[in-house]
């Protein structure tokens, strides 16, 4: 009975690994949480965060398992008093350690899933991602525990932890097919793509088969039963076949996943991936002033669409296709505006300039993006451009957009003479016929009181062109300044107000309306 009680006390010591649940769970959450994109909830990125957690939890769990294995090896002399097989205790210890590690991993999964569900999530959760991560964690436990039993030394746990950490850190995401071996190294999953279920299934089979092969090999080494070698060979053959499949992927673990865009239609039509739907108001507010300032230029646009592949923004035929990284944290809209601005200019033409890159163009960039004026060497041009009002700047940009796009602006483009010449071109005398217009004599005379003067009337083609332009560019005349908006409102109220009745004359006779 005394010997049996000692065995029971030794078995009770297996409950000590339960203290490692908190350590494993804390390390997993600390790794998984920062990898999630700010402000969005994309299920594939949540799966990637959970698999990245195993890259840290695995080495820590392997070290705990090696420490437990070395301790249990020193107590094997107590098990000879029982009728159990020598491998029964090993398998029970290994099962307990795996359950403890999976329990701690379940805490990490719960935290990440709750965070994803509380946001406007997109995509579909893939269970193969959880099975692949769980199998990789079980593989670390198995390898660490068996290493501790084979080499029962105090330094075994440190060596096992260092080797497992080196295996996880040596494989960078997307570098080669080696990065897909468990624990896999995944990079952030872009929108309009998803993790390949086939790759996740192969990783699950690879990790589980290798863990079974290690356990069966240890059981054969203890019992010398030849039948166990058949299981070892079968498991290794399965590992080899799955390795060939992973090698055929060339390190690619994602596939295309088209998604229907969500749009906001006024005053701009902005369409993005469903995961970025909460960012639509912010994008609309940030892009509307830029679209208004680019109206009537070759880069005028009224539609914005998200492009799935990374790259510079494209501005063509009233449409802007811009790449959005998938997270709308701090500076998200500012980055989108910079990408659109970069798509307005020709990179080759600007790179060929001998003068300081985009010195004068930076003045226009700051105005287009709503920022403060930059410090340039030509302070006179900076001062004159800063004194122009919104309408003058828009008129100037319409006339100099070609130079701005080619990075060929110079001091003469910002002179007072350039603005005055532009003003003379846009404000014609009343008697000067406009392009596309006709002149007809007025029966009552012009402003100088002479009969037979000519009144300028636009041609029908010009009217239809203006109407078409108003439909294509609803942002014409848009201004963010409160003074301009108040002026437009007062002008509209004055136009809608009925005319006042004429006041009677002192002699009682009614006043005649002027013809």
CSV table of C-alpha atoms in Angstrom, one decimal:
chain,number,residue,atom,x,y,z
A,1,UNK,CA,0.0,0.0,0.0
A,2,UNK,CA,2.9,2.3,0.7
A,3,UNK,CA,4.3,1.8,-2.7
A,4,UNK,CA,0.9,2.3,-4.3
A,5,UNK,CA,0.4,5.6,-2.5
A,6,UNK,CA,3.7,6.8,-3.7
A,7,UNK,CA,2.6,6.0,-7.3
A,8,UNK,CA,-0.6,7.9,-6.8
A,9,UNK,CA,1.2,10.9,-5.4
A,10,UNK,CA,3.5,10.8,-8.4
A,11,UNK,CA,0.5,10.7,-10.8
A,12,UNK,CA,-1.1,13.6,-8.9
A,13,UNK,CA,2.0,15.7,-9.7
A,14,UNK,CA,0.8,15.7,-13.3
A,15,UNK,CA,-1.7,18.4,-12.3
A,16,UNK,CA,1.2,20.9,-12.0
A,17,UNK,CA,1.3,21.6,-15.8
A,18,UNK,CA,-2.1,23.3,-15.3
A,19,UNK,CA,-0.2,26.3,-14.0
A,20,UNK,CA,1.2,26.7,-17.4
A,21,UNK,CA,-2.2,27.5,-18.9
A,22,UNK,CA,-2.1,31.1,-17.9
A,23,UNK,CA,1.4,31.6,-19.2
A,24,UNK,CA,0.6,30.0,-22.6
A,25,UNK,CA,-2.7,31.9,-23.0
A,26,UNK,CA,-1.0,35.2,-22.1
A,27,UNK,CA,1.8,34.7,-24.6
A,28,UNK,CA,-0.6,33.7,-27.3
A,29,UNK,CA,-2.9,36.8,-26.8
A,30,UNK,CA,0.1,39.1,-26.7
A,31,UNK,CA,1.3,37.8,-30.1
A,32,UNK,CA,-2.1,37.5,-31.8
A,33,UNK,CA,-3.7,40.8,-30.8
A,34,UNK,CA,-1.2,43.2,-32.4
A,35,UNK,CA,-1.3,41.4,-35.8
A,36,UNK,CA,-5.0,42.1,-36.3
A,37,UNK,CA,-5.7,45.1,-38.6
A,38,UNK,CA,-7.0,48.2,-36.8
A,39,UNK,CA,-10.6,49.0,-37.2
A,40,UNK,CA,-11.6,46.0,-39.3
A,41,UNK,CA,-12.6,42.4,-38.8
A,42,UNK,CA,-11.5,40.1,-41.6
A,43,UNK,CA,-11.8,36.4,-40.7
A,44,UNK,CA,-8.8,35.3,-42.7
A,45,UNK,CA,-6.6,37.8,-40.8
A,46,UNK,CA,-8.0,36.5,-37.5
A,47,UNK,CA,-7.0,33.0,-38.6
A,48,UNK,CA,-3.5,34.3,-39.4
A,49,UNK,CA,-3.3,35.9,-36.0
A,50,UNK,CA,-4.2,32.6,-34.3
A,51,UNK,CA,-1.6,30.7,-36.3
A,52,UNK,CA,1.0,33.4,-35.5
A,53,UNK,CA,0.2,32.8,-31.8
A,54,UNK,CA,1.3,29.2,-32.2
A,55,UNK,CA,4.8,30.3,-33.4
A,56,UNK,CA,5.3,31.7,-29.8
A,57,UNK,CA,3.2,29.3,-27.8
A,58,UNK,CA,4.8,26.3,-29.5
A,59,UNK,CA,8.3,26.8,-28.2
A,60,UNK,CA,7.1,27.8,-24.7
A,61,UNK,CA,4.8,24.7,-24.6
A,62,UNK,CA,7.7,22.5,-25.9
A,63,UNK,CA,9.9,23.7,-23.0
A,64,UNK,CA,7.2,23.0,-20.4
A,65,UNK,CA,6.7,19.5,-21.9
A,66,UNK,CA,10.4,18.8,-21.9
A,67,UNK,CA,10.6,19.8,-18.3
A,68,UNK,CA,7.7,17.5,-17.4
A,69,UNK,CA,9.2,14.6,-19.4
A,70,UNK,CA,12.5,14.8,-17.7
A,71,UNK,CA,10.8,14.8,-14.3
A,72,UNK,CA,8.6,11.9,-15.1
A,73,UNK,CA,11.6,9.9,-16.4
A,74,UNK,CA,13.2,10.2,-13.0
A,75,UNK,CA,10.1,8.7,-11.4
A,76,UNK,CA,9.8,5.6,-13.7
A,77,UNK,CA,11.2,3.4,-11.0
A,78,UNK,CA,7.9,3.8,-9.1
A,79,UNK,CA,5.8,2.4,-12.0
A,80,UNK,CA,7.3,-1.1,-11.8
A,81,UNK,CA,4.9,-1.9,-8.9
A,82,UNK,CA,1.9,-1.5,-11.2
A,83,UNK,CA,0.7,-3.9,-13.8
A,84,UNK,CA,0.4,-1.2,-16.5
A,85,UNK,CA,2.4,-1.2,-19.7
A,86,UNK,CA,5.6,0.9,-19.5
A,87,UNK,CA,4.2,3.1,-22.3
A,88,UNK,CA,0.8,3.7,-20.6
A,89,UNK,CA,2.1,6.3,-18.3
A,90,UNK,CA,4.0,8.0,-21.2
A,91,UNK,CA,0.8,8.2,-23.3
A,92,UNK,CA,-1.3,9.4,-20.3
A,93,UNK,CA,1.3,12.2,-19.5
A,94,UNK,CA,1.5,13.2,-23.2
A,95,UNK,CA,-2.3,13.3,-23.5
A,96,UNK,CA,-2.6,15.4,-20.4
A,97,UNK,CA,0.0,17.9,-21.6
A,98,UNK,CA,-1.7,18.2,-25.0
A,99,UNK,CA,-5.1,18.9,-23.4
A,100,UNK,CA,-3.6,21.6,-21.2
A,101,UNK,CA,-1.9,23.2,-24.2
A,102,UNK,CA,-5.1,23.1,-26.2
A,103,UNK,CA,-7.1,24.5,-23.3
A,104,UNK,CA,-4.8,27.5,-23.2
A,105,UNK,CA,-5.0,27.9,-26.9
A,106,UNK,CA,-8.8,27.8,-26.6
A,107,UNK,CA,-8.6,30.9,-24.4
A,108,UNK,CA,-6.6,32.7,-27.2
A,109,UNK,CA,-9.2,31.6,-29.8
A,110,UNK,CA,-12.1,32.8,-27.7
A,111,UNK,CA,-10.5,36.3,-27.3
A,112,UNK,CA,-9.8,36.7,-31.0
A,113,UNK,CA,-13.2,35.4,-32.1
A,114,UNK,CA,-15.0,37.7,-29.7
A,115,UNK,CA,-13.0,40.7,-31.0
A,116,UNK,CA,-13.8,39.7,-34.6
A,117,UNK,CA,-17.6,39.2,-33.9
A,118,UNK,CA,-17.9,42.5,-32.1
A,119,UNK,CA,-16.8,44.3,-35.2
A,120,UNK,CA,-18.4,44.3,-38.7
A,121,UNK,CA,-16.7,41.2,-39.8
A,122,UNK,CA,-16.3,40.0,-43.4
A,123,UNK,CA,-15.2,36.7,-45.0
A,124,UNK,CA,-15.8,33.3,-43.6
A,125,UNK,CA,-14.0,31.5,-40.7
A,126,UNK,CA,-12.1,28.5,-41.9
A,127,UNK,CA,-12.0,25.6,-39.4
A,128,UNK,CA,-8.9,24.2,-41.1
A,129,UNK,CA,-7.0,27.1,-39.8
A,130,UNK,CA,-7.8,26.1,-36.2
A,131,UNK,CA,-7.0,22.5,-36.8
A,132,UNK,CA,-3.7,23.3,-38.4
A,133,UNK,CA,-2.7,25.5,-35.5
A,134,UNK,CA,-3.9,23.0,-32.9
A,135,UNK,CA,-2.0,20.1,-34.6
A,136,UNK,CA,1.2,22.3,-34.7
A,137,UNK,CA,0.9,22.9,-31.0
A,138,UNK,CA,0.4,19.2,-30.3
A,139,UNK,CA,3.5,18.5,-32.4
A,140,UNK,CA,5.5,20.8,-30.2
A,141,UNK,CA,4.2,19.2,-27.0
A,142,UNK,CA,5.0,15.7,-28.4
A,143,UNK,CA,8.5,16.5,-29.5
A,144,UNK,CA,9.3,18.4,-26.3
A,145,UNK,CA,8.0,15.7,-24.0
A,146,UNK,CA,9.7,12.8,-25.7
A,147,UNK,CA,13.0,14.8,-25.8
A,148,UNK,CA,12.7,15.3,-22.1
A,149,UNK,CA,12.2,11.6,-21.5
A,150,UNK,CA,15.1,10.6,-23.7
A,151,UNK,CA,17.5,13.2,-22.2
A,152,UNK,CA,16.5,13.9,-18.6
A,153,UNK,CA,18.8,16.8,-17.9
A,154,UNK,CA,17.9,20.2,-16.5
A,155,UNK,CA,19.2,21.9,-19.6
A,156,UNK,CA,17.0,19.8,-21.9
A,157,UNK,CA,14.0,22.2,-21.6
A,158,UNK,CA,16.2,25.2,-22.5
A,159,UNK,CA,17.6,23.4,-25.6
A,160,UNK,CA,14.2,22.3,-26.8
A,161,UNK,CA,12.8,25.8,-26.4
A,162,UNK,CA,15.7,27.4,-28.3
A,163,UNK,CA,15.5,24.9,-31.1
A,164,UNK,CA,11.7,25.3,-31.5
A,165,UNK,CA,12.0,29.1,-31.4
A,166,UNK,CA,14.8,29.0,-34.0
A,167,UNK,CA,12.6,26.8,-36.3
A,168,UNK,CA,9.8,29.3,-36.0
A,169,UNK,CA,11.9,32.4,-36.5
A,170,UNK,CA,14.1,31.1,-39.4
A,171,UNK,CA,11.1,30.9,-41.8
A,172,UNK,CA,9.8,34.2,-43.1
A,173,UNK,CA,6.3,34.7,-44.5
A,174,UNK,CA,6.2,34.0,-48.2
A,175,UNK,CA,9.9,33.4,-48.6
A,176,UNK,CA,9.6,29.9,-49.8
A,177,UNK,CA,7.6,26.7,-49.4
A,178,UNK,CA,9.4,26.1,-46.1
A,179,UNK,CA,7.4,28.8,-44.5
A,180,UNK,CA,4.2,26.7,-45.0
A,181,UNK,CA,5.5,23.9,-42.8
A,182,UNK,CA,3.9,24.0,-39.3
A,183,UNK,CA,4.0,26.2,-37.5
A,184,UNK,CA,3.3,28.1,-40.7
A,185,UNK,CA,4.5,31.7,-41.2
A,186,UNK,CA,1.7,33.7,-42.8
A,187,UNK,CA,1.7,37.3,-43.9
A,188,UNK,CA,-1.4,39.5,-43.7
A,189,UNK,CA,-4.1,38.4,-46.0
A,190,UNK,CA,-5.1,41.2,-48.4
A,191,UNK,CA,-8.7,42.0,-49.2
A,192,UNK,CA,-10.2,40.2,-52.2
A,193,UNK,CA,-8.1,37.1,-51.2
A,194,UNK,CA,-8.4,34.3,-48.7
A,195,UNK,CA,-6.3,31.5,-47.3
A,196,UNK,CA,-6.3,28.3,-49.3
A,197,UNK,CA,-8.3,25.6,-47.6
A,198,UNK,CA,-6.1,22.9,-49.3
A,199,UNK,CA,-2.9,24.3,-47.8
A,200,UNK,CA,-4.5,24.5,-44.3
A,201,UNK,CA,-5.6,20.9,-44.6
A,202,UNK,CA,-2.2,19.7,-45.7
A,203,UNK,CA,-0.6,21.5,-42.7
A,204,UNK,CA,-3.1,19.8,-40.3
A,205,UNK,CA,-2.2,16.3,-41.8
A,206,UNK,CA,1.6,17.1,-41.8
A,207,UNK,CA,1.7,18.1,-38.1
A,208,UNK,CA,-0.6,15.3,-36.9
A,209,UNK,CA,1.1,12.6,-38.8
A,210,UNK,CA,4.6,13.7,-37.6
A,211,UNK,CA,3.4,13.8,-34.0
A,212,UNK,CA,2.0,10.2,-34.3
A,213,UNK,CA,5.2,9.1,-35.9
A,214,UNK,CA,7.3,10.4,-33.0
A,215,UNK,CA,5.0,8.8,-30.4
A,216,UNK,CA,5.0,5.4,-32.2
A,217,UNK,CA,8.7,5.5,-32.6
A,218,UNK,CA,9.2,6.1,-28.9
A,219,UNK,CA,6.8,3.3,-28.0
A,220,UNK,CA,8.7,0.9,-30.3
A,221,UNK,CA,12.0,2.0,-28.7
A,222,UNK,CA,10.5,1.1,-25.2
A,223,UNK,CA,8.6,-2.1,-26.1
A,224,UNK,CA,10.5,-3.3,-29.2
A,225,UNK,CA,7.3,-4.4,-30.8
A,226,UNK,CA,7.8,-4.7,-34.6
A,227,UNK,CA,4.2,-3.9,-35.4
A,228,UNK,CA,4.7,-0.3,-34.2
A,229,UNK,CA,7.3,0.2,-36.9
A,230,UNK,CA,4.6,-0.3,-39.5
A,231,UNK,CA,2.7,2.7,-38.0
A,232,UNK,CA,5.9,4.7,-38.0
A,233,UNK,CA,6.5,4.0,-41.7
A,234,UNK,CA,3.0,4.8,-42.7
A,235,UNK,CA,3.0,8.1,-40.8
A,236,UNK,CA,6.3,9.1,-42.3
A,237,UNK,CA,5.0,8.3,-45.8
A,238,UNK,CA,2.0,10.5,-45.2
A,239,UNK,CA,4.3,13.3,-44.0
A,240,UNK,CA,6.4,12.9,-47.2
A,241,UNK,CA,3.4,13.0,-49.5
A,242,UNK,CA,2.0,16.1,-47.9
A,243,UNK,CA,5.5,17.8,-48.0
A,244,UNK,CA,5.5,17.2,-51.8
A,245,UNK,CA,2.1,18.9,-52.0
A,246,UNK,CA,3.3,21.9,-50.0
A,247,UNK,CA,6.4,22.1,-52.1
A,248,UNK,CA,4.2,22.4,-55.2
A,249,UNK,CA,2.5,25.6,-53.9
A,250,UNK,CA,5.9,27.5,-54.2
A,251,UNK,CA,5.1,29.3,-50.9
A,252,UNK,CA,1.7,30.6,-52.0
A,253,UNK,CA,-1.1,30.1,-49.5
A,254,UNK,CA,-3.8,32.5,-50.7
A,255,UNK,CA,-6.2,32.5,-53.5
A,256,UNK,CA,-8.5,35.0,-55.1
A,257,UNK,CA,-11.8,35.7,-53.3
A,258,UNK,CA,-14.0,38.2,-55.2
A,259,UNK,CA,-16.5,40.2,-53.1
A,260,UNK,CA,-19.4,42.5,-54.0
A,261,UNK,CA,-18.4,46.1,-53.3
A,262,UNK,CA,-20.5,48.4,-51.1
A,263,UNK,CA,-20.9,51.9,-52.3
A,264,UNK,CA,-21.8,55.4,-51.3
A,265,UNK,CA,-23.3,57.5,-54.1
A,266,UNK,CA,-23.3,61.2,-53.2
A,267,UNK,CA,-21.6,63.5,-53.9
A,268,UNK,CA,-18.9,61.0,-55.0
A,269,UNK,CA,-19.5,57.3,-55.8
A,270,UNK,CA,-17.1,55.5,-53.6
A,271,UNK,CA,-17.0,51.7,-53.7
A,272,UNK,CA,-14.9,49.5,-51.3
A,273,UNK,CA,-14.7,46.0,-50.0
A,274,UNK,CA,-17.4,45.1,-47.5
A,275,UNK,CA,-14.9,45.0,-44.6
A,276,UNK,CA,-14.2,48.7,-45.2
A,277,UNK,CA,-17.8,49.8,-45.2
A,278,UNK,CA,-17.5,51.8,-41.9
A,279,UNK,CA,-14.8,53.9,-43.6
A,280,UNK,CA,-17.1,55.1,-46.4
A,281,UNK,CA,-18.1,58.4,-44.7
A,282,UNK,CA,-14.5,59.3,-43.9
A,283,UNK,CA,-13.4,58.5,-47.5
A,284,UNK,CA,-16.3,60.6,-48.9
A,285,UNK,CA,-15.4,63.5,-46.7
A,286,UNK,CA,-11.7,63.3,-47.5
A,287,UNK,CA,-12.0,62.9,-51.3
A,288,UNK,CA,-14.8,65.3,-52.0
A,289,UNK,CA,-12.6,68.5,-51.6
A,290,UNK,CA,-9.9,67.0,-53.8
A,291,UNK,CA,-12.5,66.1,-56.5
A,292,UNK,CA,-13.9,69.6,-56.4
A,293,UNK,CA,-10.5,71.2,-56.8
A,294,UNK,CA,-9.7,68.9,-59.8
A,295,UNK,CA,-13.1,69.7,-61.5
A,296,UNK,CA,-12.7,70.8,-65.2
A,297,UNK,CA,-9.2,69.4,-65.4
A,298,UNK,CA,-8.1,66.2,-67.2
A,299,UNK,CA,-7.9,64.5,-63.8
A,300,UNK,CA,-11.5,65.3,-62.8
A,301,UNK,CA,-13.2,62.3,-61.2
A,302,UNK,CA,-16.6,61.5,-59.7
A,303,UNK,CA,-16.1,57.8,-59.0
A,304,UNK,CA,-13.6,56.0,-56.7
A,305,UNK,CA,-13.1,52.3,-56.6
A,306,UNK,CA,-10.9,50.0,-54.5
A,307,UNK,CA,-8.4,48.0,-56.6
A,308,UNK,CA,-7.5,44.6,-55.2
A,309,UNK,CA,-3.8,44.5,-56.1
A,310,UNK,CA,-1.2,46.9,-54.5
A,311,UNK,CA,0.1,49.7,-56.7
A,312,UNK,CA,-0.2,53.5,-57.4
A,313,UNK,CA,-3.6,55.0,-57.9
A,314,UNK,CA,-5.0,55.4,-61.4
A,315,UNK,CA,-7.0,58.4,-62.5
A,316,UNK,CA,-8.7,57.9,-65.9
A,317,UNK,CA,-12.0,59.0,-67.4
A,318,UNK,CA,-13.5,60.3,-64.2
A,319,UNK,CA,-12.6,57.1,-62.3
A,320,UNK,CA,-10.0,56.7,-59.5
A,321,UNK,CA,-8.8,53.2,-58.7
A,322,UNK,CA,-6.9,53.2,-55.5
A,323,UNK,CA,-5.4,50.4,-53.4
A,324,UNK,CA,-6.6,50.4,-49.8
A,325,UNK,CA,-4.5,48.4,-47.3
A,326,UNK,CA,-7.4,46.9,-45.4
A,327,UNK,CA,-7.2,48.8,-42.1
A,328,UNK,CA,-8.5,52.3,-41.3
A,329,UNK,CA,-6.4,53.3,-38.4
A,330,UNK,CA,-4.7,56.6,-37.7
A,331,UNK,CA,-3.8,58.4,-41.0
A,332,UNK,CA,-5.9,56.2,-43.2
A,333,UNK,CA,-7.6,58.9,-45.2
A,334,UNK,CA,-4.4,60.9,-45.4
A,335,UNK,CA,-2.7,57.9,-47.0
A,336,UNK,CA,-5.5,57.5,-49.5
A,337,UNK,CA,-5.2,61.2,-50.5
A,338,UNK,CA,-1.5,60.9,-51.0
A,339,UNK,CA,-1.9,57.8,-53.2
A,340,UNK,CA,-4.5,59.7,-55.4
A,341,UNK,CA,-2.1,62.7,-55.6
A,342,UNK,CA,0.7,60.5,-56.7
A,343,UNK,CA,-1.5,59.1,-59.4
A,344,UNK,CA,-1.9,62.6,-60.9
A,345,UNK,CA,1.7,63.2,-61.9
A,346,UNK,CA,4.0,61.4,-64.2
A,347,UNK,CA,6.8,59.7,-62.1
A,348,UNK,CA,9.2,59.5,-65.0
A,349,UNK,CA,8.8,63.2,-65.9
A,350,UNK,CA,9.3,64.3,-62.4
A,351,UNK,CA,12.4,62.1,-61.9
A,352,UNK,CA,14.1,63.6,-65.0
A,353,UNK,CA,14.0,67.1,-63.6
A,354,UNK,CA,17.4,68.6,-62.7
A,355,UNK,CA,16.0,71.1,-60.1
A,356,UNK,CA,14.9,70.1,-56.7
A,357,UNK,CA,12.1,67.5,-57.0
A,358,UNK,CA,8.6,69.0,-57.0
A,359,UNK,CA,9.6,72.3,-55.4
A,360,UNK,CA,6.8,74.3,-56.9
A,361,UNK,CA,4.5,71.3,-57.3
A,362,UNK,CA,4.6,70.9,-53.5
A,363,UNK,CA,2.6,74.2,-53.2
A,364,UNK,CA,-0.2,72.7,-55.3
A,365,UNK,CA,0.1,69.4,-53.5
A,366,UNK,CA,-0.4,71.0,-50.1
A,367,UNK,CA,-3.5,72.9,-51.3
A,368,UNK,CA,-5.0,69.8,-53.0
A,369,UNK,CA,-4.6,67.8,-49.8
A,370,UNK,CA,-5.8,70.5,-47.5
A,371,UNK,CA,-2.4,70.9,-45.7
A,372,UNK,CA,-0.3,73.9,-44.8
A,373,UNK,CA,2.1,75.5,-47.3
A,374,UNK,CA,5.5,73.9,-47.4
A,375,UNK,CA,8.7,75.9,-47.1
A,376,UNK,CA,10.4,76.3,-50.6
A,377,UNK,CA,13.3,78.4,-51.8
A,378,UNK,CA,11.1,80.8,-53.9
A,379,UNK,CA,9.3,82.6,-51.0
A,380,UNK,CA,7.7,85.1,-53.4
A,381,UNK,CA,5.9,82.3,-55.3
A,382,UNK,CA,4.8,80.8,-52.0
A,383,UNK,CA,3.5,84.1,-50.7
A,384,UNK,CA,1.6,84.9,-53.9
A,385,UNK,CA,0.0,81.5,-54.1
A,386,UNK,CA,-1.0,81.7,-50.5
A,387,UNK,CA,-2.8,85.1,-51.1
A,388,UNK,CA,-5.0,83.7,-53.9
A,389,UNK,CA,-8.5,82.6,-53.0
A,390,UNK,CA,-10.1,79.3,-53.8
A,391,UNK,CA,-11.6,80.3,-57.1
A,392,UNK,CA,-8.3,81.8,-58.3
A,393,UNK,CA,-6.4,78.6,-57.5
A,394,UNK,CA,-8.9,76.4,-59.3
A,395,UNK,CA,-8.8,78.6,-62.3
A,396,UNK,CA,-5.0,78.6,-62.2
A,397,UNK,CA,-4.9,74.8,-61.9
A,398,UNK,CA,-7.2,74.4,-64.9
A,399,UNK,CA,-4.8,76.5,-67.0
A,400,UNK,CA,-1.5,74.9,-65.6
A,401,UNK,CA,-2.5,71.3,-65.0
A,402,UNK,CA,-0.4,70.0,-67.8
A,403,UNK,CA,2.7,71.7,-66.4
A,404,UNK,CA,1.8,70.4,-62.9
A,405,UNK,CA,1.5,66.8,-64.2
A,406,UNK,CA,4.8,67.0,-66.0
A,407,UNK,CA,6.6,68.7,-63.0
A,408,UNK,CA,7.5,71.6,-65.2
A,409,UNK,CA,6.1,74.5,-63.1
A,410,UNK,CA,8.4,77.5,-62.7
A,411,UNK,CA,8.5,80.9,-61.1
A,412,UNK,CA,6.7,82.5,-64.0
A,413,UNK,CA,3.6,80.3,-63.5
A,414,UNK,CA,3.1,81.8,-60.0
A,415,UNK,CA,3.6,85.5,-60.9
A,416,UNK,CA,0.9,88.1,-60.6
A,417,UNK,CA,1.0,88.6,-64.3
A,418,UNK,CA,0.0,85.0,-64.9
A,419,UNK,CA,-3.0,85.3,-62.6
A,420,UNK,CA,-4.0,88.7,-64.3
A,421,UNK,CA,-3.7,87.1,-67.8
A,422,UNK,CA,-5.8,84.2,-66.6
A,423,UNK,CA,-8.4,86.6,-65.2
A,424,UNK,CA,-8.6,88.5,-68.5
A,425,UNK,CA,-9.2,85.3,-70.4
A,426,UNK,CA,-12.0,84.2,-68.1
A,427,UNK,CA,-13.8,87.6,-67.8
A,428,UNK,CA,-14.6,88.8,-71.3
A,429,UNK,CA,-16.4,92.1,-72.2
A,430,UNK,CA,-20.1,91.9,-72.7
A,431,UNK,CA,-19.9,92.8,-76.4
A,432,UNK,CA,-17.2,90.2,-77.2
A,433,UNK,CA,-18.7,87.0,-78.6
A,434,UNK,CA,-17.8,83.8,-76.7
A,435,UNK,CA,-16.6,80.6,-78.3
A,436,UNK,CA,-19.6,78.7,-79.6
A,437,UNK,CA,-22.0,81.7,-79.0
A,438,UNK,CA,-24.0,84.0,-81.2
A,439,UNK,CA,-24.7,87.8,-80.9
A,440,UNK,CA,-28.2,89.3,-81.5
A,441,UNK,CA,-29.1,93.0,-81.3
A,442,UNK,CA,-31.1,94.1,-78.3
A,443,UNK,CA,-34.2,96.2,-78.8
A,444,UNK,CA,-33.7,98.4,-75.8
A,445,UNK,CA,-30.1,99.1,-76.1
A,446,UNK,CA,-27.1,97.9,-74.1
A,447,UNK,CA,-25.5,99.1,-71.0
A,448,UNK,CA,-24.4,102.3,-72.7
A,449,UNK,CA,-27.9,103.2,-73.7
A,450,UNK,CA,-27.3,102.8,-77.4
A,451,UNK,CA,-29.9,101.1,-79.5
A,452,UNK,CA,-28.7,98.3,-81.7
A,453,UNK,CA,-26.0,97.0,-79.4
A,454,UNK,CA,-25.4,93.3,-79.3
A,455,UNK,CA,-26.2,90.8,-76.5
A,456,UNK,CA,-24.2,87.7,-76.1
A,457,UNK,CA,-26.3,84.5,-76.1
A,458,UNK,CA,-24.8,81.0,-75.8
A,459,UNK,CA,-25.4,78.6,-78.7
A,460,UNK,CA,-27.6,75.5,-78.1
A,461,UNK,CA,-24.6,73.3,-78.4
A,462,UNK,CA,-22.9,75.2,-75.5
A,463,UNK,CA,-26.0,74.9,-73.4
A,464,UNK,CA,-26.2,71.1,-73.9
A,465,UNK,CA,-22.5,70.8,-73.2
A,466,UNK,CA,-22.9,72.7,-69.9
A,467,UNK,CA,-25.8,70.5,-68.9
A,468,UNK,CA,-23.9,67.4,-69.7
A,469,UNK,CA,-20.9,68.7,-67.7
A,470,UNK,CA,-23.1,69.4,-64.7
A,471,UNK,CA,-24.3,65.8,-64.7
A,472,UNK,CA,-20.9,64.4,-65.0
A,473,UNK,CA,-19.3,66.7,-62.4
A,474,UNK,CA,-21.8,67.4,-59.7
A,475,UNK,CA,-19.0,68.8,-57.6
A,476,UNK,CA,-18.5,72.0,-59.7
A,477,UNK,CA,-18.5,75.0,-57.5
A,478,UNK,CA,-17.9,73.0,-54.4
A,479,UNK,CA,-16.0,74.8,-51.7
A,480,UNK,CA,-15.3,73.8,-48.2
A,481,UNK,CA,-15.1,77.4,-46.8
A,482,UNK,CA,-18.1,78.5,-44.8
A,483,UNK,CA,-18.1,82.0,-46.4
A,484,UNK,CA,-18.5,80.5,-49.9
A,485,UNK,CA,-21.2,78.2,-48.8
A,486,UNK,CA,-23.1,81.0,-47.1
A,487,UNK,CA,-22.7,83.2,-50.1
A,488,UNK,CA,-24.2,80.4,-52.4
A,489,UNK,CA,-27.1,80.0,-50.0
A,490,UNK,CA,-27.8,83.8,-49.9
A,491,UNK,CA,-27.7,83.9,-53.7
A,492,UNK,CA,-30.2,81.1,-54.0
A,493,UNK,CA,-32.6,82.7,-51.4
A,494,UNK,CA,-32.4,86.0,-53.3
A,495,UNK,CA,-33.2,84.2,-56.6
A,496,UNK,CA,-36.2,82.4,-55.1
A,497,UNK,CA,-37.6,85.5,-53.2
A,498,UNK,CA,-40.5,87.1,-55.1
A,499,UNK,CA,-39.9,90.7,-56.4
A,500,UNK,CA,-41.0,93.5,-54.1
A,501,UNK,CA,-43.9,95.6,-55.1
A,502,UNK,CA,-43.0,99.2,-56.2
A,503,UNK,CA,-43.6,101.9,-53.6
A,504,UNK,CA,-46.1,104.6,-54.6
A,505,UNK,CA,-45.0,108.1,-55.7
A,506,UNK,CA,-45.6,111.1,-53.4
A,507,UNK,CA,-48.3,112.4,-55.8
A,508,UNK,CA,-50.2,109.2,-55.5
A,509,UNK,CA,-49.6,108.0,-59.0
A,510,UNK,CA,-48.1,104.4,-59.3
A,511,UNK,CA,-44.5,103.9,-60.3
A,512,UNK,CA,-43.9,102.4,-63.7
A,513,UNK,CA,-41.7,99.3,-63.8
A,514,UNK,CA,-38.5,99.8,-65.9
A,515,UNK,CA,-38.6,98.1,-69.2
